[in-house]
Tab-separated table of C-alpha atoms in Angstrom:
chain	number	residue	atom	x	y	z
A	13	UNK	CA	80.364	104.150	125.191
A	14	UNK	CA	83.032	102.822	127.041
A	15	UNK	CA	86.488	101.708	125.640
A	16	UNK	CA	88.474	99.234	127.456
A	17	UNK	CA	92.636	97.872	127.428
A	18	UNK	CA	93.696	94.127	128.079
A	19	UNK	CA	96.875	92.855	128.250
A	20	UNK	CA	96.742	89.242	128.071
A	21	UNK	CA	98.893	86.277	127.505
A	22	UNK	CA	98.171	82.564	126.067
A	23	UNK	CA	99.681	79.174	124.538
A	24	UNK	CA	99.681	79.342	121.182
A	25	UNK	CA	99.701	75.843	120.653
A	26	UNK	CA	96.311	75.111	120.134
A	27	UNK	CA	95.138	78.226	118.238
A	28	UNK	CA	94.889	78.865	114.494
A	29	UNK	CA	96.630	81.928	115.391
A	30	UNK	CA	95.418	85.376	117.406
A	31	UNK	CA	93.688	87.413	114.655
A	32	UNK	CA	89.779	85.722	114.553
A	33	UNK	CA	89.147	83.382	111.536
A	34	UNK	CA	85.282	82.304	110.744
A	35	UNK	CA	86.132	78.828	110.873
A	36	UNK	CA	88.584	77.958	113.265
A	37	UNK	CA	89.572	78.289	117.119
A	38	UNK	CA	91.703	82.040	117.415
A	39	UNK	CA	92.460	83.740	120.814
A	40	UNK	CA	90.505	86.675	119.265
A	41	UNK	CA	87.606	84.477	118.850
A	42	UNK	CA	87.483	83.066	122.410
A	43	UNK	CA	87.912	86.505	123.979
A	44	UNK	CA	85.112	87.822	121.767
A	45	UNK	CA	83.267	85.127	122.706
A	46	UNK	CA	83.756	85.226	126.045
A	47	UNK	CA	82.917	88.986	126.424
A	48	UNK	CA	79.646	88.009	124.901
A	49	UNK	CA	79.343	85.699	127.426
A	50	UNK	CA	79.804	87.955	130.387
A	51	UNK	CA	77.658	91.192	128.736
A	52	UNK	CA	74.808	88.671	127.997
A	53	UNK	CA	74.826	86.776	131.764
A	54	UNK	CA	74.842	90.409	132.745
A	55	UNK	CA	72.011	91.354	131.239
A	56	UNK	CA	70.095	88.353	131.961
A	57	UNK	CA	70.622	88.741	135.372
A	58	UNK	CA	70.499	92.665	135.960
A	59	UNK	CA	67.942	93.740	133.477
A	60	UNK	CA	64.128	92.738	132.234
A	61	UNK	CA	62.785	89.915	129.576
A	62	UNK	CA	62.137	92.758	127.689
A	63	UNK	CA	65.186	94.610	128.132
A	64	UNK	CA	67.067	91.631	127.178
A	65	UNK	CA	65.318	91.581	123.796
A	66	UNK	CA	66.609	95.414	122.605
A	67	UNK	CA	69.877	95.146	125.106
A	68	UNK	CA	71.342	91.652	124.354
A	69	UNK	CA	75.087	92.140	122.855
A	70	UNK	CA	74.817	88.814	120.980
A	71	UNK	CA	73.644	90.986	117.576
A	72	UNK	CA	76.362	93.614	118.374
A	73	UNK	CA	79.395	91.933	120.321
A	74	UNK	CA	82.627	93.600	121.096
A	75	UNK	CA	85.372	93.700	118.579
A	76	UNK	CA	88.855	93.153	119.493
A	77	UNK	CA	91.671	95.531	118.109
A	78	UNK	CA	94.365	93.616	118.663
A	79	UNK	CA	97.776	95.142	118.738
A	80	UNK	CA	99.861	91.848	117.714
A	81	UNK	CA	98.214	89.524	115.222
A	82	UNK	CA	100.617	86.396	115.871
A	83	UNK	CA	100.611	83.218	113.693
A	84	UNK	CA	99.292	79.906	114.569
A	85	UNK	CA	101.599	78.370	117.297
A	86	UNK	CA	102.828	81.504	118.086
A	87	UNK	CA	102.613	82.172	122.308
A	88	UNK	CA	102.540	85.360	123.858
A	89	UNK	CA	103.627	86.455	127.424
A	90	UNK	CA	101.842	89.668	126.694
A	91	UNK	CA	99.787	90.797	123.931
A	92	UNK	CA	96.946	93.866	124.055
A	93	UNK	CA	93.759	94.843	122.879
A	94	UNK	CA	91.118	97.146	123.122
A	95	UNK	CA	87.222	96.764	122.934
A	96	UNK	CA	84.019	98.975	123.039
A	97	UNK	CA	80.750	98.654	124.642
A	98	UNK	CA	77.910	100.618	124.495
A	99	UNK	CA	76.077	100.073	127.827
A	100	UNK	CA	75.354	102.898	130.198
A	101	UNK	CA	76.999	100.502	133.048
A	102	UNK	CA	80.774	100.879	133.363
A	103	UNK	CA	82.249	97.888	134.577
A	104	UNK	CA	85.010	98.057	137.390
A	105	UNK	CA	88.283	96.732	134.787
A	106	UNK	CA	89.279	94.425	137.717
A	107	UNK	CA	86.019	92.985	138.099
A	108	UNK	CA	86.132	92.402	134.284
A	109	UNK	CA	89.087	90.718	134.654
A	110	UNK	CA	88.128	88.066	136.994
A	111	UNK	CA	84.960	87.315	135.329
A	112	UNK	CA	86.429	86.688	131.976
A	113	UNK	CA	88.896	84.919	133.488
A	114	UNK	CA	86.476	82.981	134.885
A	115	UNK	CA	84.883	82.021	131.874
A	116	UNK	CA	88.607	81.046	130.339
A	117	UNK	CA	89.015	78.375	132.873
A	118	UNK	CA	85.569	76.898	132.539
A	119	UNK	CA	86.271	76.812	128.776
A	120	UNK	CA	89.656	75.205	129.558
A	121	UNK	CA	91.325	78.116	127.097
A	122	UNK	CA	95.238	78.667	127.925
A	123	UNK	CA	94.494	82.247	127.764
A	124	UNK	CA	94.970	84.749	130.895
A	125	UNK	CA	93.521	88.442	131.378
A	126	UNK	CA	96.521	90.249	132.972
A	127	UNK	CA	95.803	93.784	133.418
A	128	UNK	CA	92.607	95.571	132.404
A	129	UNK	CA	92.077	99.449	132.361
A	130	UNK	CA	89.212	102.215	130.749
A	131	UNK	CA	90.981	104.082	128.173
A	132	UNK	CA	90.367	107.292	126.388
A	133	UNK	CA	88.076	106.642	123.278
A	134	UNK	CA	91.063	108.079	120.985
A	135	UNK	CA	93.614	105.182	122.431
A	136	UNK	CA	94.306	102.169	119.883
A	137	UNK	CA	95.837	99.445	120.981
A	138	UNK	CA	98.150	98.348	117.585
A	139	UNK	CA	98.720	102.483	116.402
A	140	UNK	CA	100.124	103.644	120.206
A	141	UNK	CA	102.306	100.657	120.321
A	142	UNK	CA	105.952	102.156	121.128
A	143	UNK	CA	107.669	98.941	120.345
A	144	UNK	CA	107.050	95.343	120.534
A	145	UNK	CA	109.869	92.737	121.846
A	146	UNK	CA	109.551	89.090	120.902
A	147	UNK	CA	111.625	85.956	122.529
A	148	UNK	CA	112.683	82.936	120.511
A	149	UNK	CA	113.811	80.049	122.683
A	150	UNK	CA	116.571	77.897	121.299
A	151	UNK	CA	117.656	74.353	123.133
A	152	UNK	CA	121.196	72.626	121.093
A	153	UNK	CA	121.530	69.293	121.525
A	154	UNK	CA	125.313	69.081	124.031
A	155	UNK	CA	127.870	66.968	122.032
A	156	UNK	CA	127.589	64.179	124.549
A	157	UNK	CA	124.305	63.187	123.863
A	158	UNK	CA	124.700	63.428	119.820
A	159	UNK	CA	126.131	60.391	118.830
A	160	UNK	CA	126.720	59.664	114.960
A	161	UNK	CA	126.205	56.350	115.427
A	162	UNK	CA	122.695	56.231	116.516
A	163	UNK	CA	121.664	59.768	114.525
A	164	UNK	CA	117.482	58.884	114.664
A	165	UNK	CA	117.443	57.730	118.501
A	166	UNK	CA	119.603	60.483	119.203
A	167	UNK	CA	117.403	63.109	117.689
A	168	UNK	CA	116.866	66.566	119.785
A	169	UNK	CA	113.450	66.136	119.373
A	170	UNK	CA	113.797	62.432	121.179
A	171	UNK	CA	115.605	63.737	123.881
A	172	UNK	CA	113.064	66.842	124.615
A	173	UNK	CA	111.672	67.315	127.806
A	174	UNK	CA	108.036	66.705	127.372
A	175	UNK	CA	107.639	70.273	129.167
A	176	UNK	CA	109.640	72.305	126.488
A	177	UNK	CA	107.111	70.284	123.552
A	178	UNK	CA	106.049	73.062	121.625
A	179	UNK	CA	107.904	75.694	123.468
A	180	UNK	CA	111.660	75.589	122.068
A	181	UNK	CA	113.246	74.742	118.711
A	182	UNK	CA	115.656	71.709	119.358
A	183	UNK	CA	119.130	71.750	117.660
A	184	UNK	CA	121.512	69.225	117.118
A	185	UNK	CA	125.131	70.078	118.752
A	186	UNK	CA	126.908	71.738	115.347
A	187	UNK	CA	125.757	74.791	116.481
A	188	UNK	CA	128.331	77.613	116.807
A	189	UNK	CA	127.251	80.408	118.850
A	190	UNK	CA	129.622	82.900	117.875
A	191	UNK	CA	128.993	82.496	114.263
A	192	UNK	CA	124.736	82.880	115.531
A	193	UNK	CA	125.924	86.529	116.871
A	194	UNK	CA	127.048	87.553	114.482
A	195	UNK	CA	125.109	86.967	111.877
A	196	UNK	CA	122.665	88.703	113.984
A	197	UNK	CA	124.381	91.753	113.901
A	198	UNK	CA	123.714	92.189	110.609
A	199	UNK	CA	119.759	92.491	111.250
A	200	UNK	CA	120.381	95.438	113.673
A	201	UNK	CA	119.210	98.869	111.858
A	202	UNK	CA	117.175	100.100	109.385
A	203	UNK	CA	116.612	97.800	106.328
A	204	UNK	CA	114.348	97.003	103.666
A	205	UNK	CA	112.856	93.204	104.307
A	206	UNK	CA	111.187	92.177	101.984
A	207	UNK	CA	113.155	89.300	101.673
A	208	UNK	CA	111.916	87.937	104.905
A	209	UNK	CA	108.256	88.406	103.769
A	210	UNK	CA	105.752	85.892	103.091
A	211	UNK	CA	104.226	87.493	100.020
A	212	UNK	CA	105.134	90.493	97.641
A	213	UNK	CA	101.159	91.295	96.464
A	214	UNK	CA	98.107	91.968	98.101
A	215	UNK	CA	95.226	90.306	97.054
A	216	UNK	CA	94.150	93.209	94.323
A	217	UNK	CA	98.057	92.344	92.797
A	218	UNK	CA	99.585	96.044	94.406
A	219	UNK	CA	102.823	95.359	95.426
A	220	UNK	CA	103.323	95.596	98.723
A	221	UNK	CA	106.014	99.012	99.669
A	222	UNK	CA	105.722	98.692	103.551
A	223	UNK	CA	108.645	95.972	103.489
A	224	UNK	CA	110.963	98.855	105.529
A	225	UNK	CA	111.607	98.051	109.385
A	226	UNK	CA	114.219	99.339	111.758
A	227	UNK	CA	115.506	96.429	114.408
A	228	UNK	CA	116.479	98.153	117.337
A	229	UNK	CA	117.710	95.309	119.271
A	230	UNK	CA	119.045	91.417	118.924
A	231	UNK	CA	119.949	90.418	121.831
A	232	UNK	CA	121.187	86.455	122.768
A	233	UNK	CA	121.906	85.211	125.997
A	234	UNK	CA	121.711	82.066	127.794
A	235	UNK	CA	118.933	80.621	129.221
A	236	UNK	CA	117.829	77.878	131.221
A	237	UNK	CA	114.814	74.848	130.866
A	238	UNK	CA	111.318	75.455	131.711
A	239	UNK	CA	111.672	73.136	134.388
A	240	UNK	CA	115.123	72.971	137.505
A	241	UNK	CA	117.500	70.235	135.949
A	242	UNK	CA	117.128	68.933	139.820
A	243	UNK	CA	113.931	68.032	138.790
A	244	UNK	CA	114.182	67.125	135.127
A	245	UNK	CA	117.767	65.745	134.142
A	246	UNK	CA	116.920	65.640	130.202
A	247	UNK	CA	116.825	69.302	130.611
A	248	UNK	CA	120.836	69.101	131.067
A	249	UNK	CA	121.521	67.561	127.908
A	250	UNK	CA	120.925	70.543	126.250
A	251	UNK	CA	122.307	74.574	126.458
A	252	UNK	CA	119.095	76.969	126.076
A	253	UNK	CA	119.303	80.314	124.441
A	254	UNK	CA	117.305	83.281	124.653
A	255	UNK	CA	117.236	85.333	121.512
A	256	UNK	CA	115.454	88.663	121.592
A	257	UNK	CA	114.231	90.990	119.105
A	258	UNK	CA	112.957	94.872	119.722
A	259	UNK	CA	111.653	97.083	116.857
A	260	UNK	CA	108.352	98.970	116.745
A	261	UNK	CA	106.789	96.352	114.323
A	262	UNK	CA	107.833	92.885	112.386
A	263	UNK	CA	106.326	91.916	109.060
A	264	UNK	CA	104.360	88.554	108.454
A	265	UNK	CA	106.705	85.740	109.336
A	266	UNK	CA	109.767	87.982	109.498
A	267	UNK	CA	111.495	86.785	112.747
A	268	UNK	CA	110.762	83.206	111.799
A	269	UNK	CA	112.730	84.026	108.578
A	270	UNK	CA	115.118	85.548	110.403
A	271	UNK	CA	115.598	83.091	112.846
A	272	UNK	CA	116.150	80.536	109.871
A	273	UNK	CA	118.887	82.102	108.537
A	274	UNK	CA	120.876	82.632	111.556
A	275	UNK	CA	120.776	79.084	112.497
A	276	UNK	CA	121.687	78.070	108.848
A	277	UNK	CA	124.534	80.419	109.760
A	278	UNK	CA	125.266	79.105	113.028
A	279	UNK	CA	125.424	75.639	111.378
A	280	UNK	CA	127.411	76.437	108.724
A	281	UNK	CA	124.757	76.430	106.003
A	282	UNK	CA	124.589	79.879	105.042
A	283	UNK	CA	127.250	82.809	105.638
A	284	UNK	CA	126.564	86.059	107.120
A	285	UNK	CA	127.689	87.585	103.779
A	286	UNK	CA	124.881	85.476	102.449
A	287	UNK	CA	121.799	87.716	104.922
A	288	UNK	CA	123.774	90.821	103.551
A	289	UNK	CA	122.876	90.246	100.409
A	290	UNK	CA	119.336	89.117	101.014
A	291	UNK	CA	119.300	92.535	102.698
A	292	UNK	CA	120.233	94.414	99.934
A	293	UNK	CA	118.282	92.523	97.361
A	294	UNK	CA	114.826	93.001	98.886
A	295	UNK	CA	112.503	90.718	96.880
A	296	UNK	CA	110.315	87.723	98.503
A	297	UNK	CA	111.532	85.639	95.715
A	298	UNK	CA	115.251	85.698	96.961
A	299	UNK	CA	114.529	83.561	100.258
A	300	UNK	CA	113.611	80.213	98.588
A	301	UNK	CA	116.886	80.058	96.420
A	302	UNK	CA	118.677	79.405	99.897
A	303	UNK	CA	116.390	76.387	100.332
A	304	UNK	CA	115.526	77.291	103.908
A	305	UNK	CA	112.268	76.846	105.380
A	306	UNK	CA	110.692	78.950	108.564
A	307	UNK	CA	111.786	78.571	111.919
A	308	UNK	CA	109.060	76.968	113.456
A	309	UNK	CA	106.724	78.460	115.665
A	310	UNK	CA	106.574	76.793	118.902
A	311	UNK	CA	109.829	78.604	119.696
A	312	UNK	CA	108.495	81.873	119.794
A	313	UNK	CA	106.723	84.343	122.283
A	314	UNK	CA	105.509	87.725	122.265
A	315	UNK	CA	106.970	89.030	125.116
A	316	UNK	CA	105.960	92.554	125.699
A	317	UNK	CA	104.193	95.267	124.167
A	318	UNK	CA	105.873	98.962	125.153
A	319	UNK	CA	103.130	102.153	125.431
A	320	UNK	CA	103.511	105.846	126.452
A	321	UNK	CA	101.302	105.730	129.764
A	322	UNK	CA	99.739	109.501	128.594
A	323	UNK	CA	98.626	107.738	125.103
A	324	UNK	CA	95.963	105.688	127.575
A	325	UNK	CA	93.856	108.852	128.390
A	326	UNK	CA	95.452	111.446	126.345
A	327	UNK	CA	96.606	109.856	123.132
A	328	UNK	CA	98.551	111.478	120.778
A	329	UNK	CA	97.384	111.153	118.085
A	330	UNK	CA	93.640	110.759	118.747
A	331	UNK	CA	91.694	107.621	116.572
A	332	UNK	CA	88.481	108.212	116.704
A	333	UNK	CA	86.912	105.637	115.035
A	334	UNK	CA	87.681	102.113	116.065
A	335	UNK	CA	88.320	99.417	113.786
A	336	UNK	CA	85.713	96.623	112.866
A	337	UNK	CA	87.190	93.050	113.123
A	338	UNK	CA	89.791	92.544	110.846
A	339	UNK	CA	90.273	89.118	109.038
A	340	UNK	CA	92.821	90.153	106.303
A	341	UNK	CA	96.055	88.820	106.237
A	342	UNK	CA	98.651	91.243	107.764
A	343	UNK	CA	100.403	92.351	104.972
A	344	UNK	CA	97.368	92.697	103.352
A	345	UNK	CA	97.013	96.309	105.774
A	346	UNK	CA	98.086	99.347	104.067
A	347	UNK	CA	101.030	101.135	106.022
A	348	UNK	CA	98.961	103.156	108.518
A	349	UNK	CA	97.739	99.819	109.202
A	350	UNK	CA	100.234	97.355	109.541
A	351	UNK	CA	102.327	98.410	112.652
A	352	UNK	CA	102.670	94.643	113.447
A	353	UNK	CA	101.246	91.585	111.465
A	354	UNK	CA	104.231	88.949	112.259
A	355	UNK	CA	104.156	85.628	113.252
């Protein structure tokens, strides 16, 4: 048996999120699929009738362990996962690449294979994750272009370039930076979130205790449009900020929570006082009374996954077992289990 890494990135957009669902399209779902795919053309071509009959992976396809189950809408510039298969052939990772690939782009799926590698048999993708950094893309509406007068026409979502649909969250222009960093600040360390949690109870009614993260990192810094304003002047009616977060796992929806509060902040809805105390009353219940809903998803990416490079052949420590597909909710996992179920 051979155990194999991808790295891969997609569009979110059209996806009922990463982690596979029965009845709906997931990136898991169309990798799995199209591994199938490949192993079975494979077979078909490269083996006998009758081998096909005992060999065929159709009754036994791979299962993905993902590493980062993200929500529906959610993109990814790089997310990883590692597969099994039992077949005495090992395939060359780079010719597994480009035949998946392959298969992506005759299936029109905005999903790319970027790197693929044989690991050791102990190496799991989601356990030997160092830390995972996500990107949320902000675009505020400039003053200019938000007139009172004409509030509707004059929406940020009106004035969008058609590129950045689905990729950015649009603000109107009372947006105060300053007030945004801050407020971020207070996210930075170790906290209990359970605040910024979807859900308190599994689904046998156990409360939930893995609510404690450590954020290593908020970072905000400008950014720029999708496309040159040369070629796309709506792009220069708005400023575009990057806003990054590092820690070695996120619960279910926490950035998006996050993310709501410090724009309430930056817009004078909320006060950073206000995420303190959220902070130090850790109960799911506590978000709501703040009437605030998610940030929405199109605005944010999973940007990078971070490994050890000795955990790919000599992991530390050593899983031996690898996990069947997984369709539970994230923060459904027990601890061991949940290093990152968000978004």
């Amino acid at each position: 048996m051979f155990r194999y890494f991808l790295s891969f990135s997609y569009l979110g957009s059209r996806f009922a999120g990463c982690q596979f669902q029965p009845d709906n399209i997931t990136v898991q779902g169309v990798l799995e699929f199209s591994l199938v795919l490949f192993l079975y053309l494979f077979i078909s071509l490269f083996s006998s009738v009758l081998g096909m009959v005992f060999m065929s992976p159709l009754d036994k396809e791979p299962r993905l362990r993902i590493s980062s189950r993200t929500d529906s809408g959610v993109h990814a510039l790089m997310n990883t996962a590692t597969f099994d298969v039992e077949l005495e052939k090992e395939y060359e990772p780079n010719y597994l690449k480009a035949a998946i690939n392959t298969l992506l782009c005759k299936l029109e799926m905005e999903i790319r294979i970027l790197d693929c590698r044989t690991v050791s048999l102990g190496f799991d993708a989601r356990r030997h994750a160092r830390e995972r950094t996500y990107l949320y893309r902000l675009a505020v509406l400039k003053d200019s272009f938000d007139e009172d007068e004409d509030y509707v026409a004059n929406s940020p979502e009106h004035q969008l370039p058609i590129l950045e649909y689905q990729r950015v969250w649009a603000l109107r222009s009372n947006f105060d930076i300053q007030r945004f960093c801050s407020a971020a600040e207070a996210f930075v360390g170790w906290h209990n979130f359970a605040s910024f949690m979807s859900k308190s109870k599994n689904r046998q009614g156990e409360l939930v205790v893995d609510s404690e993260r450590t954020v290593k990192h908020i970072g905000v810094k400008l950014g720029r449009p999708l496309l040159d304003r040369a070629d796309c002047p709506f792009s220069d009616r708005f400023n575009f900020f990057d806003v990054t977060f590092i820690s070695k796992s996120f619960l279910y929806n926490q950035i998006r929570r996050m993310m709501a509060c410090l724009v309430a902040t930056a817009t004078n809805r909320m006060e950073v006082k206000d995420i303190k105390w959220l902070l130090e009353n850790p109960d799911p219940a506590n978000y709501s009374k703040f009437n605030l809903r998610k940030a929405p998803s199109a605005g944010l990416f999973l940007k990078n996954i971070h490994y050890d490079e000795s955990d790919f052949l000599n992991p530390n420590p050593f899983y031996s077992i690898h996990a069947e597909r997984d369709t539970s909710n994230a923060i459904n996992c027990d601890r061991a289990d949940s290093d990152d179920n968000d978004e």
